[in-house]
Coordinates of C-alpha atoms in Angstrom, one line a residue:
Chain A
X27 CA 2.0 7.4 44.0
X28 CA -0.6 6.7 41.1
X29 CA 0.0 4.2 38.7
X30 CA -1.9 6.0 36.2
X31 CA 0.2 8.5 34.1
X32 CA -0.2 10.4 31.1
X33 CA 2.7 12.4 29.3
X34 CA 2.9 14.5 26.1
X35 CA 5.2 16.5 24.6
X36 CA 4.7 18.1 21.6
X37 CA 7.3 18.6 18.8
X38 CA 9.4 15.2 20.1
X39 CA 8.4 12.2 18.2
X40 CA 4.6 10.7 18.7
X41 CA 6.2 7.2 18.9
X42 CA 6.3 7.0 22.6
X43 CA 2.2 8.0 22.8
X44 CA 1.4 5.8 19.7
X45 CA 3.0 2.6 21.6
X46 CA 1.1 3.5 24.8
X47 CA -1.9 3.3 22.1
X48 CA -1.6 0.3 21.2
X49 CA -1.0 -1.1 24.8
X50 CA -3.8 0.5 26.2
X51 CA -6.4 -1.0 23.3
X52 CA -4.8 -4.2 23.8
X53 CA -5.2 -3.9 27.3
X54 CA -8.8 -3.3 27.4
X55 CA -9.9 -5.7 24.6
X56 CA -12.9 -6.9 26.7
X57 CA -13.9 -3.2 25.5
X58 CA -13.7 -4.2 21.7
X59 CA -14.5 -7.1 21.6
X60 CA -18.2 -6.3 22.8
X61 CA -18.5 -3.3 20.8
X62 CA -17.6 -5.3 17.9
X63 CA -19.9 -8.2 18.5
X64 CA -22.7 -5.5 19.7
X65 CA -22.0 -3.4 16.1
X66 CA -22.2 -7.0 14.9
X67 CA -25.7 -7.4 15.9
X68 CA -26.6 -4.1 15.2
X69 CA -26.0 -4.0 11.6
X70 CA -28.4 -7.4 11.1
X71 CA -30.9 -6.8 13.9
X72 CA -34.5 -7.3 12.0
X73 CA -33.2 -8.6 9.2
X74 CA -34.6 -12.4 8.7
X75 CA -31.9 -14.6 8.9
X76 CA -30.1 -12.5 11.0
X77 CA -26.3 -12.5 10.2
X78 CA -26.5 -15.1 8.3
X79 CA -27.3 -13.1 5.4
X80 CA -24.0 -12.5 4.8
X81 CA -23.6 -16.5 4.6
X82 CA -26.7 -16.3 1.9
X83 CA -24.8 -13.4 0.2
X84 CA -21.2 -15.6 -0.2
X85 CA -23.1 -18.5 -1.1
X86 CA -25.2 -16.8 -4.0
X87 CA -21.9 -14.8 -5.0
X88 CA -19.4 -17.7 -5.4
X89 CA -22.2 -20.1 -6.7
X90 CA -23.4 -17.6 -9.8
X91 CA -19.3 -16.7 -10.4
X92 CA -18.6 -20.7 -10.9
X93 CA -21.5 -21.9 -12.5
X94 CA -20.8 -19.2 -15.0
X95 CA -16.9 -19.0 -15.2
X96 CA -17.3 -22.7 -14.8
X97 CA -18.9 -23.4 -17.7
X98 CA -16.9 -20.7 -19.7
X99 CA -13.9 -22.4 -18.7
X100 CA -15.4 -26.0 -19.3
X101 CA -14.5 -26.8 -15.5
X102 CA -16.7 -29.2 -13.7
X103 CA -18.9 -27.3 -11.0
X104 CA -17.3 -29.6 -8.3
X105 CA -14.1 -28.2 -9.1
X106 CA -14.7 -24.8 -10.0
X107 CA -17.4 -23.9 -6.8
X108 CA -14.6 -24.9 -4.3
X109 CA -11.7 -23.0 -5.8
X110 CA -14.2 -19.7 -6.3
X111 CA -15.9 -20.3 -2.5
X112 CA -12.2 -20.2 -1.1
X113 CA -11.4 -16.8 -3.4
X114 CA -14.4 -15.0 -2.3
X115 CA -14.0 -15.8 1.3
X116 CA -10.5 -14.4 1.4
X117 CA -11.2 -11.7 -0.9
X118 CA -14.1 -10.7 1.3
X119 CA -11.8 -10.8 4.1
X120 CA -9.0 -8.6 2.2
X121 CA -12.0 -5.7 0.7
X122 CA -13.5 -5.5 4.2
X123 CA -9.4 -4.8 5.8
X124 CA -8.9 -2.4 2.8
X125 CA -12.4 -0.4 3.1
X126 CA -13.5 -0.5 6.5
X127 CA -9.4 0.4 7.4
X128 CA -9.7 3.6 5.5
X129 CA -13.0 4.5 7.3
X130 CA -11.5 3.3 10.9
X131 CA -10.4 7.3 12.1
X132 CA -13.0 9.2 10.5
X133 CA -15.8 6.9 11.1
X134 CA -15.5 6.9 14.7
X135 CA -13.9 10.1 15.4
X136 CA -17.3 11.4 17.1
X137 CA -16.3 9.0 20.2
X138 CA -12.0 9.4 20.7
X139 CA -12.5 13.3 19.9
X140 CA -15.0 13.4 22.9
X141 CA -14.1 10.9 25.4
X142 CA -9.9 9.7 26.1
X143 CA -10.2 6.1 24.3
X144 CA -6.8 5.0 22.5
X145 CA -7.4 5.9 18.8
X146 CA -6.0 2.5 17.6
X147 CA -9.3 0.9 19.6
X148 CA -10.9 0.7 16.6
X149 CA -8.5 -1.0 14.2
X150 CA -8.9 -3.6 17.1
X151 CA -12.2 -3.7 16.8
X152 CA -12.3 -3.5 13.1
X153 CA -10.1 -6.5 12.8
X154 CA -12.1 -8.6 15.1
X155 CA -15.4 -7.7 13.1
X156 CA -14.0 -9.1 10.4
X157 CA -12.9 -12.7 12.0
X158 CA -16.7 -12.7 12.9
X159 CA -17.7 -12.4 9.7
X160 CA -15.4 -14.5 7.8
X161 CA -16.4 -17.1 10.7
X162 CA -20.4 -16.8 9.1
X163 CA -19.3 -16.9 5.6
X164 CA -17.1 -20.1 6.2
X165 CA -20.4 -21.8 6.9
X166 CA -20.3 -21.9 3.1
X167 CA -16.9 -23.1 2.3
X168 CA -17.7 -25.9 4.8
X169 CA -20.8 -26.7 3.1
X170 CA -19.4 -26.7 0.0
X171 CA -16.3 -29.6 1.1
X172 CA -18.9 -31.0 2.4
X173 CA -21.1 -31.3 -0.7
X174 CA -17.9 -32.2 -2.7
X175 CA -16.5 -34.1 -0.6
X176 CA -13.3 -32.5 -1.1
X177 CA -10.9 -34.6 1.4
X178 CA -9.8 -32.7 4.1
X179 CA -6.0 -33.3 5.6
X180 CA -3.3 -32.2 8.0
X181 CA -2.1 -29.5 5.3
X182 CA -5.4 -27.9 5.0
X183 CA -4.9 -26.9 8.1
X184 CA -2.5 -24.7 7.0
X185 CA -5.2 -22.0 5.6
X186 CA -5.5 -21.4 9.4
X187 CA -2.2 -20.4 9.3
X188 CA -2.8 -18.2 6.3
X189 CA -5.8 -16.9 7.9
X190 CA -4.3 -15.5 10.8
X191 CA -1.2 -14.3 9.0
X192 CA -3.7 -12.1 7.0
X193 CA -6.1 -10.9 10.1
X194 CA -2.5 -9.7 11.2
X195 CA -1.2 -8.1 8.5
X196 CA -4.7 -6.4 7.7
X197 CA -4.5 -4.9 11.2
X198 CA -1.4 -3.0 10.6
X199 CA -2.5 -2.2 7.1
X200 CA -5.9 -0.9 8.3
X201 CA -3.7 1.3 10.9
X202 CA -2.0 3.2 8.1
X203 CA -5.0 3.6 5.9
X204 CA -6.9 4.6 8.4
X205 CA -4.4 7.3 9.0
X206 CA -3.6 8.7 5.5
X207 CA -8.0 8.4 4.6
X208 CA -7.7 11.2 7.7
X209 CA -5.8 13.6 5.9
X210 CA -6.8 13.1 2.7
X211 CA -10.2 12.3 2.1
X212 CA -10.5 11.3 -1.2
X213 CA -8.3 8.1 -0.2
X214 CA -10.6 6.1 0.9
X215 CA -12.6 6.6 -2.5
X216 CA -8.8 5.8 -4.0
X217 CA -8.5 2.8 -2.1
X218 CA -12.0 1.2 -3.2
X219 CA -11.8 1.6 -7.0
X220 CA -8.5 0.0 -6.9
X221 CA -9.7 -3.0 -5.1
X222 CA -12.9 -3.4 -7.8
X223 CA -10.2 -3.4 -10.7
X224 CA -8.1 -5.7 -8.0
X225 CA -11.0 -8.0 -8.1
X226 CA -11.2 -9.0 -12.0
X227 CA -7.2 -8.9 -12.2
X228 CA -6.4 -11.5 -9.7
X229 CA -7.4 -15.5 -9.9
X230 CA -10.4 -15.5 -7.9
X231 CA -12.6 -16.6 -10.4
X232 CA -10.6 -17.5 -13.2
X233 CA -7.1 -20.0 -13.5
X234 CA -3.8 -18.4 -13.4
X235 CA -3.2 -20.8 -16.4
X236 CA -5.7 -19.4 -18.7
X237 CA -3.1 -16.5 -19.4
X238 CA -0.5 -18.9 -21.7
X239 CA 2.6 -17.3 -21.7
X240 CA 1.4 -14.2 -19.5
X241 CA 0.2 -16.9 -16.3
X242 CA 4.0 -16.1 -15.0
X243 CA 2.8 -12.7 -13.8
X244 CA 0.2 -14.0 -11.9
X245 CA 2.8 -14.0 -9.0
X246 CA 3.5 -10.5 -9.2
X247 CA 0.4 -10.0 -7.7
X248 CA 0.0 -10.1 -4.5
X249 CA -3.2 -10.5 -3.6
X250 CA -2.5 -13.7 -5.5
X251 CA -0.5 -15.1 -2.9
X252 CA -2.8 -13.9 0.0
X253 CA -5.6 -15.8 -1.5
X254 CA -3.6 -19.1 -2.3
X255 CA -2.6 -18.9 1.3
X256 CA -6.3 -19.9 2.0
X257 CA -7.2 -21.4 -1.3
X258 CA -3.6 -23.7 -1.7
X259 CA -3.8 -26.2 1.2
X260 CA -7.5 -26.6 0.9
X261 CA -7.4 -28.0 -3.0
X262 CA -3.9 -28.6 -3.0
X263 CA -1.0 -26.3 -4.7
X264 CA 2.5 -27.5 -5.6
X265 CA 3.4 -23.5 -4.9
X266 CA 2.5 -23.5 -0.9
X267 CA 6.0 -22.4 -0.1
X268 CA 6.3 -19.4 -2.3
X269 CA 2.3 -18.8 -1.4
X270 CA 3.3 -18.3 2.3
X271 CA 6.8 -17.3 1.9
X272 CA 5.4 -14.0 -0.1
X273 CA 2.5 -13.7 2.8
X274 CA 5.0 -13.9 6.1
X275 CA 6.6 -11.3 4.2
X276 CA 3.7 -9.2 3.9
X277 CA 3.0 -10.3 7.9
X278 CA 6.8 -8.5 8.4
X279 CA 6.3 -5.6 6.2
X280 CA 2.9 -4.6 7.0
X281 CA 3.3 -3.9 11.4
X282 CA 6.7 -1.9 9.7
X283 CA 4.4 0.1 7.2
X284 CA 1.5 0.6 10.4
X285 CA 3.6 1.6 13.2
X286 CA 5.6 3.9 10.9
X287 CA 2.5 6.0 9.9
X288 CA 0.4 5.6 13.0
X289 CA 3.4 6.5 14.7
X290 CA 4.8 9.3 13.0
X291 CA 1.0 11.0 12.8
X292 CA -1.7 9.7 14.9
X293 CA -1.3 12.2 17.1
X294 CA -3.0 14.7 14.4
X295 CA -5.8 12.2 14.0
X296 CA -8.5 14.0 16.6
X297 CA -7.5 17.1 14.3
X298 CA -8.2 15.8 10.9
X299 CA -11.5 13.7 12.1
Chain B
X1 CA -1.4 12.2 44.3
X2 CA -3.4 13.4 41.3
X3 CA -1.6 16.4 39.4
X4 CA -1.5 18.0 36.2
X5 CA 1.2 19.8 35.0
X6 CA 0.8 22.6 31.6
X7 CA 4.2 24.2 30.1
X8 CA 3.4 26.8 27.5
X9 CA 0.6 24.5 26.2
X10 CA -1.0 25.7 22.5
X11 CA -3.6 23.9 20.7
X12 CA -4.2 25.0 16.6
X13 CA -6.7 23.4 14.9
X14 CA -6.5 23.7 11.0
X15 CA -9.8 25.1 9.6
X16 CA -11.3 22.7 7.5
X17 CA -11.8 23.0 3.7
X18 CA -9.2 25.7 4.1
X19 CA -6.6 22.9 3.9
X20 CA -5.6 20.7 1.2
X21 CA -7.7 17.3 1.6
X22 CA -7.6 15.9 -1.5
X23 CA -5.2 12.9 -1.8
X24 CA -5.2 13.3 -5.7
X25 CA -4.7 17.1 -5.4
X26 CA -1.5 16.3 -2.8
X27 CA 0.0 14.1 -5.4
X28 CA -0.6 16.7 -8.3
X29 CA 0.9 19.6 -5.9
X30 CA 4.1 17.2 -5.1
X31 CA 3.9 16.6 -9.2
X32 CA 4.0 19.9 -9.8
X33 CA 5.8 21.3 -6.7
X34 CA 7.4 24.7 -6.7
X35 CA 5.9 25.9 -9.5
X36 CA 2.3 26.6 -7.6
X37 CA 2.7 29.0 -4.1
X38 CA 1.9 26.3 -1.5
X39 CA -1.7 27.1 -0.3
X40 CA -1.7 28.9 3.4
X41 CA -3.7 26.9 5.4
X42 CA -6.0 28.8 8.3
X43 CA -5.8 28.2 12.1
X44 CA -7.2 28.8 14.7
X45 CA -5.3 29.2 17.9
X46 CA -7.4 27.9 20.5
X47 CA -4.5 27.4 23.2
X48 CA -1.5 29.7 23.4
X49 CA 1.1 29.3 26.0
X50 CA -0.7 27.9 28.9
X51 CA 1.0 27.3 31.8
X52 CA 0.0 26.0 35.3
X53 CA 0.3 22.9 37.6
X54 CA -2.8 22.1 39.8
X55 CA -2.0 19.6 42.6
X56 CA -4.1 17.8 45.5
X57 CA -7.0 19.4 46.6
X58 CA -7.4 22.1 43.6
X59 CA -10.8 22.6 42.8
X60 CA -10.2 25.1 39.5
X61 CA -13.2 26.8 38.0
X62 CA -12.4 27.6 34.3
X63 CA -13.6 31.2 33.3
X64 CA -14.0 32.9 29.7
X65 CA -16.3 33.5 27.5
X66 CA -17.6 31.1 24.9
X67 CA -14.5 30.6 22.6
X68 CA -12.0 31.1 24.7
X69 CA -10.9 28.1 25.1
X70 CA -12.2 25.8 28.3
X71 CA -13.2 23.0 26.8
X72 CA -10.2 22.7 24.4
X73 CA -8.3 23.0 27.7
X74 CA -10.0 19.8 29.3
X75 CA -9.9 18.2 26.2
X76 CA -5.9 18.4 27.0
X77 CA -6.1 17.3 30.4
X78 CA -7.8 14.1 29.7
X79 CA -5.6 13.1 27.2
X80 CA -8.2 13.6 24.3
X81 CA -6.1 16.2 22.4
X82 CA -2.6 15.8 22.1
X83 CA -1.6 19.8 22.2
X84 CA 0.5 21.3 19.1
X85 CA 3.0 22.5 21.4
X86 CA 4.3 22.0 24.8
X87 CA 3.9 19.9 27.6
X88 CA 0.9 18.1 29.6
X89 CA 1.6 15.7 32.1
X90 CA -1.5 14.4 34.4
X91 CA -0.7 12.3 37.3
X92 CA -3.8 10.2 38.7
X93 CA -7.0 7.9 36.7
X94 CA -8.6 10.5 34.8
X95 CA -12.5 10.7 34.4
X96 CA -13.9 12.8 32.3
X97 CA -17.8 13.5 32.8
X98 CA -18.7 14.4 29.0
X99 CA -20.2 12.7 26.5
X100 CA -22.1 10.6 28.9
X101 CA -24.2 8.9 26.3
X102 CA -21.4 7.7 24.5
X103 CA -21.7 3.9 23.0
X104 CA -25.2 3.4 24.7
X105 CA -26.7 0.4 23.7
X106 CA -30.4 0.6 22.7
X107 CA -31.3 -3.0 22.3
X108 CA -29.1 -3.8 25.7
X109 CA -31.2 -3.8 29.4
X110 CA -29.9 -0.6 31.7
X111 CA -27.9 -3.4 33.9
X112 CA -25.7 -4.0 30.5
X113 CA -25.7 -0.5 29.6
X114 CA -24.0 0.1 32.8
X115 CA -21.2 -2.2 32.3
X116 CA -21.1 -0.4 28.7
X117 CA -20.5 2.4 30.5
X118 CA -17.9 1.3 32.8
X119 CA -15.9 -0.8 30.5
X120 CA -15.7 2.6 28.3
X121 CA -14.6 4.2 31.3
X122 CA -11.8 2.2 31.8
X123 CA -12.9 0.0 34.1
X124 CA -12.1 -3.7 34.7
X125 CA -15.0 -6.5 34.9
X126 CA -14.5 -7.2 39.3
X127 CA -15.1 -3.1 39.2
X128 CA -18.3 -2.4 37.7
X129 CA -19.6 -5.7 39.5
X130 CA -18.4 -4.3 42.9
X131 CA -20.3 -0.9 42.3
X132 CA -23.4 -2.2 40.5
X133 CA -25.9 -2.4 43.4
X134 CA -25.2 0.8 44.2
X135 CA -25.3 2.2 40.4
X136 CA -28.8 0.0 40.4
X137 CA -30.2 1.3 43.9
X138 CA -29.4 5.1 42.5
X139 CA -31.2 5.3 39.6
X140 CA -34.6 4.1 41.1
X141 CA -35.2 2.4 38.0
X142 CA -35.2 -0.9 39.7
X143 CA -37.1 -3.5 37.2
X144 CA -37.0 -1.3 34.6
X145 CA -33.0 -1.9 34.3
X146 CA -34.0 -5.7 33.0
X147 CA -35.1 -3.6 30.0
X148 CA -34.1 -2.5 26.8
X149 CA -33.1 1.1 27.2
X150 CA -35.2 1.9 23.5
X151 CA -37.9 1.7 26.1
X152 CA -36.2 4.4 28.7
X153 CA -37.5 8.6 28.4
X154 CA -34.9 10.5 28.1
X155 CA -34.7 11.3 31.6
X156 CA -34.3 7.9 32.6
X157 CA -31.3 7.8 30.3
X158 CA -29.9 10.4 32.0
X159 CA -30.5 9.1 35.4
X160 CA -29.1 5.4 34.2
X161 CA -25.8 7.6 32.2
X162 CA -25.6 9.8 35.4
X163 CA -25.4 7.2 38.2
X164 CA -23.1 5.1 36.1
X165 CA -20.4 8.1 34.9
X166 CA -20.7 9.3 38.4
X167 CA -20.1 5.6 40.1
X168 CA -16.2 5.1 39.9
X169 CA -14.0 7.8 41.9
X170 CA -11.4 9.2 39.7
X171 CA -8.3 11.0 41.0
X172 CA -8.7 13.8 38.5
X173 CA -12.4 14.8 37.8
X174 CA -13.0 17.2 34.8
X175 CA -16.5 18.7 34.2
X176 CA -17.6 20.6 31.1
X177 CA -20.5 22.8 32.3
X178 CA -22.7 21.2 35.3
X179 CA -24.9 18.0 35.0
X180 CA -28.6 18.8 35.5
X181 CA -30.6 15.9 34.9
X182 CA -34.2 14.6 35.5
X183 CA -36.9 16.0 37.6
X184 CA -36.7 18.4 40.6
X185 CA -36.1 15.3 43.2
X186 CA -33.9 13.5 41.5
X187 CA -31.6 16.8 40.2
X188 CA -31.1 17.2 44.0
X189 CA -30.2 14.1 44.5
X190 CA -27.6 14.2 41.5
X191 CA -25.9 17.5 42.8
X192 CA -25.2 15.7 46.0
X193 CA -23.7 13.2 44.4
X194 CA -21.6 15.1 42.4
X195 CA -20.6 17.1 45.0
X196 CA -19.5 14.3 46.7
X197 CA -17.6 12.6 44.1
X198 CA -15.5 16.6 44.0
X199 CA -14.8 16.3 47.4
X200 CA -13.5 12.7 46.9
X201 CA -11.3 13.7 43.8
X202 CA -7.7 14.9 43.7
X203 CA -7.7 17.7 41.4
X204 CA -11.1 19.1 40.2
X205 CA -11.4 20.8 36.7
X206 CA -15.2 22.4 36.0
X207 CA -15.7 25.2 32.7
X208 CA -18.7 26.6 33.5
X209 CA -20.5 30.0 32.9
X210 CA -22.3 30.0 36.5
X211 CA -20.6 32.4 39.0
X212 CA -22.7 30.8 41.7
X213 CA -21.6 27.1 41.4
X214 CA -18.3 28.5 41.3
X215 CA -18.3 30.2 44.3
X216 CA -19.4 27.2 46.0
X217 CA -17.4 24.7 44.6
X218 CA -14.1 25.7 43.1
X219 CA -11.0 27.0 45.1
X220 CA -9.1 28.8 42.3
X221 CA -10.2 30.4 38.7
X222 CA -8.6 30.9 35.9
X223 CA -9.5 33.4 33.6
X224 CA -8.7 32.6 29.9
X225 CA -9.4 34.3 26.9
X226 CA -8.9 33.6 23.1
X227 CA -6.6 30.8 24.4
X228 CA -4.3 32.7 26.8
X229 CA -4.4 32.1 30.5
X230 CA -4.5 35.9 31.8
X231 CA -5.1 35.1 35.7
X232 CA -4.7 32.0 37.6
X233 CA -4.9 32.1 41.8
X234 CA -7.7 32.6 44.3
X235 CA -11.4 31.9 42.5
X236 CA -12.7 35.4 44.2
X237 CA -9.5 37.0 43.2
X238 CA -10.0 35.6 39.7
X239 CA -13.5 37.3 39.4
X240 CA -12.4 40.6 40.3
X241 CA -10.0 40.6 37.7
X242 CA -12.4 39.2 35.1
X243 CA -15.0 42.3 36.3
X244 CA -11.8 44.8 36.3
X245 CA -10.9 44.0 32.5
X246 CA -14.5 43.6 31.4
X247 CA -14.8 47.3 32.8
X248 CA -11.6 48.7 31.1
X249 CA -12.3 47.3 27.9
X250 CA -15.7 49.0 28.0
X251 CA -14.0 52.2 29.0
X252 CA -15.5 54.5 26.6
X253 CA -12.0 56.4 27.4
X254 CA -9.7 58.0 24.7
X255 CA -7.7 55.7 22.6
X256 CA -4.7 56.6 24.1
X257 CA -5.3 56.1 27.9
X258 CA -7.1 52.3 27.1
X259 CA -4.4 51.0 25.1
X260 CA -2.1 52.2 28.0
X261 CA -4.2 50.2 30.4
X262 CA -3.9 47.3 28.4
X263 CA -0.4 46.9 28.3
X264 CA -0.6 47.3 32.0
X265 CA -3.4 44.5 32.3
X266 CA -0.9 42.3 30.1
X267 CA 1.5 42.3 32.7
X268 CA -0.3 41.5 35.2
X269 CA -1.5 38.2 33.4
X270 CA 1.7 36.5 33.8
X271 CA 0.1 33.2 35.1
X272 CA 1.4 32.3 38.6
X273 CA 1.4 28.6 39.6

């Protein structure tokens, strides 16, 4: 008797083939992991400084945002360059989930509509590309503590924790995206203007209490609370507990939101790509 | 035991462009719903109602005319295309010998390529190590595999992708059209190999156009045409009835008489299994 099985029935739910698709990437993640580290090298093959361009780029990003908001804020630059390196870091990690997730299905339909790979491959893949590259930028943020000497402790530690609450919570958002940017096309486009206007509306380069009365609603936002789960423990927040209370819940939601839509239609995906 | 089991198997891809793929138009329509005729969106039927179970030792040649629905059909066997109704159910590691280039690595050496290959094929690290040498020994590339394959002609790409798609014996084998690759020598040497790798396979699966290869390779035909199965048995059996309906739908007979014998040649379509 063969171990190997495969089983679909059409019209019954796509649960049952969307779980197997997600056990089979995870199963062969020696797969992703080398295309992602191979599409890694790809992408900055030639170029001088290799991937650490994308260091150079966070560097030059978050130093021009806090010498400028810095001195437009009358904020010291040793204060202001840590708490805008943390933002951008996060918020690079958060655009790159948001954008490359919508693109996940239709960008690589050319290889799961010809050969039998697990569709959900990809958002593996995806999500480890980004822990590479938030592992060159963070070259930057170390620098920068460095340079500052801002003290490092046992709660810093903490952003780890952040960190990895996010990777997984941008896998399961990336899963849904990916699916609904299949359908409709003009998601994706959608999904990327939001996260522009996203980008001035939420404290990355700015304080929270430079609203006055209105800094309150800062906590509505949420990718408020995704960044201070980075940003908090590093320079120190008195709001860590609502911070990572709002993210675990996020961490809960988010598998919830991915399994429900990869679930319910992935099984349409080689027909929309 | 490698089996694959069809029940009344259809397959209808939506036409594109024909079909709503604007996210902002599907939130205007839901806005606005009822009040605007729902758009009808085209498909094409490329499966209807297939039905057959092929079982140890089946070496099935898949007839029909360009459109009518063979490689759709494999693309259901090896679990690429989820079908829109019914029920597929395929017993045994599948290997599917398309898209052979698939996730080449130009900047990797023809040894890592390999292992490219076989990791995308399913296959676990001990694997591709135990069938290396002979992958290596195959292609006659010998140093040349310690190089880049940007600096490979296309036919040795082929002979690298060939000897590595063709190095790990699957249970169930499906073929889209034959492999003919590289020079004279080495083409002879590749249908050997193939053949060989059929003979070792459970269930066999090959769409091709050539009469000849399938007279000397597949055991049973079936005959399908604009996505219904209209014969399945015996692969010489199989071409008489293909040369038998060819002829009666060129029958420059009176209306009357053809459409008579085409009722009869529907009911002698019922697929048998």
């Amino acid at each position: 008797m063969s171990t190997y099985r495969y089983e679909y029935q059409a019209g019954l739910s796509n649960w049952q083939r969307a779980y197997q698709d997600l056990k089979d990437s995870w199963a062969r993640r020696s797969l992703w992991i080398d295309m992602a580290i191979r599409e890694f090298n790809h992408k900055y093959r030639g170029a001088g400084f290799g991937a650490f361009w994308l260091t150079l780029t966070t560097a030059t990003t978050a130093t021009g945002l806090a010498l400028l908001y810095g001195y437009l804020f009358g904020r010291p630059i040793e204060e202001h360059l840590p708490y805008v390196t943390c933002a951008i870091l996060t918020w690079g990690l958060i655009t790159g989930f948001a954008n490359n997730g919508c693109a996940v299905f239709v960008g690589n339909a050319h290889a799961f509509k010809e050969f039998p790979l697990p569709s959900s491959l990809f958002v593996f893949r995806l999500a480890f590309t980004q822990v590479i590259s938030v592992a060159y930028r963070a070259i930057v943020l170390v620098a920068v503590l460095l340079l500052f000497s801002v003290p490092v402790t046992l709660v810093s530690l903490l952003s780890l924790v952040g960190f990895v609450m996010l990777v997984w919570t941008g896998f399961w958002i990336s899963l849904a995206l990916g699916v609904i940017n299949a359908r409709y096309r003009d998601f994706g486009q959608l999904v990327s203007a939001f996260m522009t206007f996203a980008f001035f509306l939420t404290p990355i380069f700015w304080l929270p209490d430079r609203l006055g009365a209105y800094s309150a609603y800062v906590n509505l936002n949420p990718f408020y609370h995704m960044i201070q789960v980075i940003r908090g423990p590093i320079l120190g927040h008195d709001e860590l507990l609502l911070h990572f209370g709002v993210v675990a819940g996020f961490a809960v939601v988010a598998p919830l939101i991915g399994a429900f839509v990869f679930g319910k239609l992935s099984h349409r995906l080689p027909y929309w790509c | 035991m490698a089996k694959i089991d069809l029940n009344k198997v259809a397959v209808e891809y939506p036409v594109p462009h024909m079909q709503n793929r604007s996210f902002v138009g599907a939130v205007k329509n839901a806005a606005i719903g009822g009040l605007i005729k729902r758009e009808k969106v085209l498909r094409i039927r490329a499966l209807d109602g297939v039905t057959m179970t092929l079982s140890d030792g089946d070496r099935v040649g898949l007839l029909g005319r360009n459109g009518a629905g063979k490689t759709t059909l494999l693309k259901t066997m090896a679990a690429i295309l989820p079908p829109t109704e019914g029920r597929v159910v395929v017993e045994g590691r599948i290997s599917p010998l398309i898209s052979m280039m698939l996730g080449l690595d130009n900047e990797a050496s023809g040894y890592e390529n390999i292992r490219i290959r076989g990791r995308l094929m399913g296959f676990a690290e001990e694997e591709i190590n135990a069938v290396m040498p002979e992958i290596a020994a195959f292609t006659e590339l010998q140093d040349y595999l310690d190089l880049p394959l940007k600096t490979y002609s296309s036919g040795m790409r082929m002979r690298l992708t060939f000897a590595a798609s063709t190095a790990f014996k699957p249970e169930v084998l499906l073929l889209d059209e034959w492999l003919g690759t590289g020079d004279l020598e080495f083409r002879n040497k590749a249908a050997k190999r193939l053949r060989e790798l059929i003979a070792e396979s459970g269930v066999f699966v090959f769409a091709s156009h050539s009469r000849d290869l399938h007279k000397r390779i597949s055991n049973k035909g079936a005959v399908l045409e604009n996505g219904k199965l209209l014969f399945f048995g015996d692969i010489n059996d199989a071409f008489e009835f293909q040369d038998a309906r060819r002829a009666r739908l060129e029958d420059p007979s009176p209306k009357r008489k053809k459409n008579k014998r085409k009722s009869a040649a529907k009911k002698e379509a019922t697929p048998q299994s």
